[in-house]
mmCIF file of C-alpha atoms in Angstrom:
data_model
loop_
_atom_site.group_PDB
_atom_site.id
_atom_site.type_symbol
_atom_site.label_atom_id
_atom_site.label_comp_id
_atom_site.label_asym_id
_atom_site.label_seq_id
_atom_site.Cartn_x
_atom_site.Cartn_y
_atom_site.Cartn_z
ATOM 1 C CA GLU A 1 0.003 0.268 -0.341
ATOM 2 C CA VAL A 2 1.522 3.680 -0.981
ATOM 3 C CA GLN A 3 1.509 5.743 1.947
ATOM 4 C CA LEU A 4 3.004 9.376 2.369
ATOM 5 C CA VAL A 5 3.321 10.677 5.204
ATOM 6 C CA GLU A 6 3.613 14.566 5.872
ATOM 7 C CA SER A 7 5.447 15.907 9.138
ATOM 8 C CA GLY A 8 6.909 19.327 10.603
ATOM 9 C CA GLY A 9 4.046 21.552 9.926
ATOM 10 C CA GLY A 10 3.275 24.151 12.625
ATOM 11 C CA LEU A 11 2.834 27.916 13.924
ATOM 12 C CA VAL A 12 5.566 30.290 12.368
ATOM 13 C CA GLN A 13 6.141 34.064 12.664
ATOM 14 C CA PRO A 14 6.361 35.995 9.516
ATOM 15 C CA GLY A 15 10.000 35.904 8.663
ATOM 16 C CA GLY A 16 10.747 32.366 10.128
ATOM 17 C CA SER A 17 11.282 28.878 8.220
ATOM 18 C CA LEU A 18 10.383 25.631 8.652
ATOM 19 C CA ARG A 19 10.866 22.292 6.922
ATOM 20 C CA LEU A 20 8.613 19.722 5.706
ATOM 21 C CA SER A 21 9.203 15.645 5.509
ATOM 22 C CA CYS A 22 7.163 13.310 3.955
ATOM 23 C CA ALA A 23 7.853 9.699 4.620
ATOM 24 C CA ALA A 24 7.138 7.495 1.614
ATOM 25 C CA SER A 25 6.877 3.360 1.399
ATOM 26 C CA GLY A 26 5.009 1.141 -0.569
ATOM 27 C CA PHE A 27 6.395 2.075 -3.556
ATOM 28 C CA THR A 28 9.612 2.633 -5.033
ATOM 29 C CA PHE A 29 10.099 6.039 -4.197
ATOM 30 C CA THR A 30 13.487 6.236 -6.428
ATOM 31 C CA ILE A 31 11.744 5.987 -9.353
ATOM 32 C CA ASN A 32 8.662 9.275 -9.369
ATOM 33 C CA TRP A 33 8.491 12.282 -9.599
ATOM 34 C CA MET A 34 7.531 14.228 -6.513
ATOM 35 C CA SER A 35 5.832 17.074 -5.305
ATOM 36 C CA TRP A 36 4.289 19.083 -2.528
ATOM 37 C CA VAL A 37 1.371 21.037 -3.755
ATOM 38 C CA ARG A 38 -0.388 23.363 -1.096
ATOM 39 C CA GLN A 39 -4.022 24.612 -0.121
ATOM 40 C CA ALA A 40 -4.549 27.510 1.591
ATOM 41 C CA PRO A 41 -7.498 27.383 4.062
ATOM 42 C CA GLY A 42 -10.977 27.108 2.390
ATOM 43 C CA LYS A 43 -9.009 27.738 -1.071
ATOM 44 C CA GLY A 44 -7.647 25.539 -4.090
ATOM 45 C CA LEU A 45 -4.821 23.729 -4.998
ATOM 46 C CA GLU A 46 -1.655 25.171 -5.500
ATOM 47 C CA TRP A 47 1.220 23.391 -6.967
ATOM 48 C CA VAL A 48 4.340 24.576 -4.785
ATOM 49 C CA ALA A 49 7.209 22.873 -6.325
ATOM 50 C CA ASN A 50 8.281 19.562 -7.668
ATOM 51 C CA ILE A 51 11.577 17.139 -8.156
ATOM 52 C CA ASN A 52 12.848 14.561 -10.262
ATOM 53 C CA PRO A 53 13.515 10.759 -9.654
ATOM 54 C CA ASP A 54 17.771 11.648 -8.824
ATOM 55 C CA GLY A 55 17.191 15.121 -7.597
ATOM 56 C CA SER A 56 18.792 16.999 -10.580
ATOM 57 C CA GLU A 57 15.674 19.021 -11.590
ATOM 58 C CA LYS A 58 13.928 20.956 -9.096
ATOM 59 C CA TYR A 59 10.904 23.764 -10.208
ATOM 60 C CA TYR A 60 9.138 25.847 -8.551
ATOM 61 C CA VAL A 61 6.298 27.942 -8.619
ATOM 62 C CA ASP A 62 7.078 31.734 -8.812
ATOM 63 C CA SER A 63 5.605 33.167 -5.667
ATOM 64 C CA VAL A 64 8.437 30.374 -3.447
ATOM 65 C CA LYS A 65 10.983 31.115 -5.826
ATOM 66 C CA GLY A 66 14.467 31.870 -3.728
ATOM 67 C CA ARG A 67 12.351 31.512 -0.438
ATOM 68 C CA PHE A 68 11.328 27.650 -1.051
ATOM 69 C CA THR A 69 13.978 24.832 -1.462
ATOM 70 C CA ILE A 70 13.148 20.905 -2.484
ATOM 71 C CA SER A 71 14.678 18.345 -1.664
ATOM 72 C CA ARG A 72 14.540 14.335 -1.666
ATOM 73 C CA ASP A 73 17.059 11.484 0.043
ATOM 74 C CA ASN A 74 16.775 8.331 -1.624
ATOM 75 C CA ALA A 75 18.085 6.313 0.554
ATOM 76 C CA LYS A 76 15.433 7.278 3.212
ATOM 77 C CA ASN A 77 12.360 7.258 0.851
ATOM 78 C CA SER A 78 11.910 10.957 2.031
ATOM 79 C CA LEU A 79 11.173 14.082 0.271
ATOM 80 C CA TYR A 80 11.678 17.509 2.132
ATOM 81 C CA LEU A 81 10.643 21.104 1.300
ATOM 82 C CA GLN A 82 12.539 23.596 3.072
ATOM 83 C CA MET A 83 10.487 26.772 3.902
ATOM 84 C CA ASN A 84 12.687 30.621 4.764
ATOM 85 C CA SER A 85 11.505 33.717 4.285
ATOM 86 C CA LEU A 86 7.733 32.785 5.350
ATOM 87 C CA ARG A 87 5.039 35.140 5.087
ATOM 88 C CA ALA A 88 1.487 34.854 5.509
ATOM 89 C CA GLU A 89 0.042 34.108 2.635
ATOM 90 C CA ASP A 90 1.887 31.157 2.995
ATOM 91 C CA THR A 91 -0.546 29.203 5.292
ATOM 92 C CA ALA A 92 -1.655 26.063 3.930
ATOM 93 C CA VAL A 93 -2.054 22.772 4.367
ATOM 94 C CA TYR A 94 0.767 21.259 2.653
ATOM 95 C CA TYR A 95 0.236 17.763 0.276
ATOM 96 C CA CYS A 96 3.203 15.271 -0.681
ATOM 97 C CA VAL A 97 2.275 14.119 -4.262
ATOM 98 C CA ARG A 98 3.698 11.146 -5.438
ATOM 99 C CA GLY A 99 3.367 12.116 -9.977
ATOM 100 C CA ILE A 100 -0.004 12.680 -9.852
ATOM 101 C CA ASP A 101 -2.060 10.169 -8.249
ATOM 102 C CA GLN A 102 -0.692 9.707 -4.448
ATOM 103 C CA TRP A 103 -1.421 12.298 -1.579
ATOM 104 C CA GLY A 104 -0.308 12.210 1.957
ATOM 105 C CA GLN A 105 -3.138 13.741 4.134
ATOM 106 C CA GLY A 106 -1.056 17.008 4.246
ATOM 107 C CA THR A 107 0.665 19.201 7.278
ATOM 108 C CA LEU A 108 -0.606 22.231 8.355
ATOM 109 C CA VAL A 109 1.590 25.310 8.276
ATOM 110 C CA THR A 110 0.706 28.615 9.474
ATOM 111 C CA VAL A 111 2.817 31.829 9.953
ATOM 112 C CA SER A 112 1.265 34.829 12.037
ATOM 113 C CA PRO A 113 2.777 37.007 14.515
ATOM 114 C CA ILE B 1 -1.409 27.649 -18.222
ATOM 115 C CA VAL B 2 -4.676 29.038 -16.832
ATOM 116 C CA MET B 3 -7.548 26.621 -16.220
ATOM 117 C CA THR B 4 -11.350 27.822 -16.091
ATOM 118 C CA GLN B 5 -13.404 25.345 -13.944
ATOM 119 C CA THR B 6 -17.786 25.462 -14.672
ATOM 120 C CA PRO B 7 -19.649 26.125 -12.988
ATOM 121 C CA LEU B 8 -18.449 26.735 -9.558
ATOM 122 C CA SER B 9 -21.589 24.918 -7.926
ATOM 123 C CA LEU B 10 -23.399 22.282 -8.726
ATOM 124 C CA SER B 11 -26.948 20.687 -6.834
ATOM 125 C CA VAL B 12 -27.630 17.136 -8.154
ATOM 126 C CA THR B 13 -30.441 14.677 -7.334
ATOM 127 C CA PRO B 14 -29.562 11.298 -6.664
ATOM 128 C CA GLY B 15 -29.164 9.154 -9.204
ATOM 129 C CA GLN B 16 -29.416 12.627 -12.021
ATOM 130 C CA PRO B 17 -26.134 12.940 -14.497
ATOM 131 C CA ALA B 18 -23.979 15.450 -13.732
ATOM 132 C CA SER B 19 -21.450 17.407 -16.234
ATOM 133 C CA ILE B 20 -17.898 19.739 -15.799
ATOM 134 C CA SER B 21 -16.209 21.833 -17.547
ATOM 135 C CA CYS B 22 -12.763 22.427 -18.069
ATOM 136 C CA LYS B 23 -11.021 24.662 -20.115
ATOM 137 C CA SER B 24 -7.046 25.679 -20.791
ATOM 138 C CA SER B 25 -5.819 28.979 -21.949
ATOM 139 C CA GLN B 26 -3.273 26.392 -24.461
ATOM 140 C CA SER B 27 -3.654 23.341 -25.919
ATOM 141 C CA LEU B 28 -2.368 20.606 -23.352
ATOM 142 C CA LEU B 29 -1.668 18.004 -26.362
ATOM 143 C CA ARG B 30 2.054 16.512 -25.513
ATOM 144 C CA SER B 31 4.622 15.682 -28.475
ATOM 145 C CA ASP B 32 3.374 11.874 -28.014
ATOM 146 C CA GLY B 33 0.413 12.542 -28.795
ATOM 147 C CA LYS B 34 -1.297 12.146 -25.201
ATOM 148 C CA THR B 35 -2.846 15.260 -23.558
ATOM 149 C CA SER B 36 -1.986 16.280 -19.767
ATOM 150 C CA LEU B 37 -5.138 16.821 -18.278
ATOM 151 C CA SER B 38 -5.988 15.143 -14.966
ATOM 152 C CA TRP B 39 -8.973 15.076 -12.257
ATOM 153 C CA TYR B 40 -9.751 15.405 -8.512
ATOM 154 C CA LEU B 41 -12.164 14.838 -5.918
ATOM 155 C CA GLN B 42 -11.780 16.123 -3.133
ATOM 156 C CA LYS B 43 -14.045 14.735 -0.414
ATOM 157 C CA PRO B 44 -14.846 16.868 2.650
ATOM 158 C CA GLY B 45 -11.332 16.386 5.083
ATOM 159 C CA GLN B 46 -9.730 14.185 2.558
ATOM 160 C CA PRO B 47 -6.975 14.460 0.412
ATOM 161 C CA PRO B 48 -7.709 15.149 -3.003
ATOM 162 C CA GLN B 49 -7.589 11.874 -4.578
ATOM 163 C CA LEU B 50 -6.870 10.950 -8.553
ATOM 164 C CA LEU B 51 -9.881 9.808 -10.161
ATOM 165 C CA ILE B 52 -9.227 10.347 -14.781
ATOM 166 C CA TYR B 53 -5.763 11.226 -16.000
ATOM 167 C CA GLU B 54 -4.759 11.653 -19.354
ATOM 168 C CA VAL B 55 -8.554 13.341 -20.021
ATOM 169 C CA SER B 56 -10.414 9.670 -20.051
ATOM 170 C CA ASN B 57 -8.142 7.261 -18.225
ATOM 171 C CA ARG B 58 -10.067 6.108 -15.314
ATOM 172 C CA PHE B 59 -7.275 5.716 -11.891
ATOM 173 C CA SER B 60 -7.549 2.421 -10.460
ATOM 174 C CA GLY B 61 -10.310 1.958 -8.552
ATOM 175 C CA VAL B 62 -12.233 4.906 -10.043
ATOM 176 C CA SER B 63 -16.021 3.827 -10.625
ATOM 177 C CA ASP B 64 -17.330 3.721 -14.437
ATOM 178 C CA ARG B 65 -20.089 6.346 -13.599
ATOM 179 C CA PHE B 66 -16.745 8.449 -13.896
ATOM 180 C CA SER B 67 -15.938 10.095 -17.441
ATOM 181 C CA GLY B 68 -13.137 12.001 -18.551
ATOM 182 C CA SER B 69 -13.875 13.688 -22.526
ATOM 183 C CA GLY B 70 -12.381 16.397 -24.207
ATOM 184 C CA SER B 71 -8.755 17.299 -26.207
ATOM 185 C CA GLY B 72 -6.890 20.477 -27.466
ATOM 186 C CA THR B 73 -7.997 23.073 -24.593
ATOM 187 C CA ASP B 74 -11.311 21.782 -23.938
ATOM 188 C CA PHE B 75 -12.570 19.276 -21.141
ATOM 189 C CA THR B 76 -15.405 17.645 -20.131
ATOM 190 C CA LEU B 77 -16.068 15.408 -16.653
ATOM 191 C CA LYS B 78 -19.256 13.531 -16.332
ATOM 192 C CA ILE B 79 -20.984 11.796 -13.594
ATOM 193 C CA SER B 80 -23.780 8.935 -14.979
ATOM 194 C CA ARG B 81 -25.847 8.776 -11.635
ATOM 195 C CA VAL B 82 -24.729 10.802 -9.097
ATOM 196 C CA GLU B 83 -24.260 9.653 -5.644
ATOM 197 C CA ALA B 84 -23.918 10.684 -1.698
ATOM 198 C CA GLU B 85 -20.577 9.552 -1.820
ATOM 199 C CA ASP B 86 -20.158 11.539 -5.109
ATOM 200 C CA VAL B 87 -19.635 15.053 -3.174
ATOM 201 C CA GLY B 88 -17.431 17.343 -2.823
ATOM 202 C CA VAL B 89 -14.703 19.749 -5.114
ATOM 203 C CA TYR B 90 -13.688 18.704 -8.185
ATOM 204 C CA TYR B 91 -10.695 20.299 -9.632
ATOM 205 C CA CYS B 92 -8.642 19.751 -13.439
ATOM 206 C CA MET B 93 -5.337 19.678 -13.397
ATOM 207 C CA GLN B 94 -2.938 20.387 -15.964
ATOM 208 C CA ASP B 95 0.848 19.310 -16.472
ATOM 209 C CA LEU B 96 2.351 19.860 -19.640
ATOM 210 C CA GLN B 97 3.789 22.323 -17.963
ATOM 211 C CA LEU B 98 4.532 23.525 -14.620
ATOM 212 C CA PRO B 99 1.164 21.687 -12.867
ATOM 213 C CA THR B 100 -1.777 24.323 -12.721
ATOM 214 C CA PHE B 101 -5.113 23.378 -11.061
ATOM 215 C CA GLY B 102 -9.193 24.663 -11.705
ATOM 216 C CA GLY B 103 -10.108 26.624 -9.638
ATOM 217 C CA GLY B 104 -12.640 23.786 -9.095
ATOM 218 C CA THR B 105 -16.566 22.878 -8.881
ATOM 219 C CA LYS B 106 -18.538 21.863 -5.227
ATOM 220 C CA VAL B 107 -20.481 19.403 -6.055
ATOM 221 C CA ASP B 108 -23.571 18.535 -3.163
ATOM 222 C CA ILE B 109 -26.699 16.530 -2.984
ATOM 223 C CA LYS B 110 -30.249 18.360 -3.362
#
């Protein structure tokens, strides 16, 4: 069974940092593109970043470029999102996504004074 | 690529059909002949679940009441007979370029 379990969310002040993690199991992590997608409270879905299987290609939505960094550790079957210079508008549930077909339950990030 | 869904919401009598439209600002046709358009359902309190990929292919375990069609820039998701478990928000998504989602269509039961 495919499992994606996010962690690392929480309350952080504007300008602060958080590192999200996603533990993957039940599939061959090393051959899959992985993404982070977020959903602000009561809003729609926004793709944030993705990374290719060996980590050599990374892409970001314009609003997070220069602030967020996606990475992966294939030895640990884990995906990460380092978020710096956080803003109120980054408040959202962040989902870890395998390719286009499997989503984790999400972790809530709240940016507030 | 901008994705535009209509309607914003839909109230359907159980057993009746429903249809959702999704339009993209440019063609989603890939060089391999396939089209990068997917549909998701987000049930209340849950993450999105994949229903349809590449316009018309049902994902594993998805009911055959769901079907997708379209080409180029115009796409449709149809539910042949709506059931109570189909309630939620439906999203289209393109991944021809950096992925973008439609704004969502909220479906509820009359």
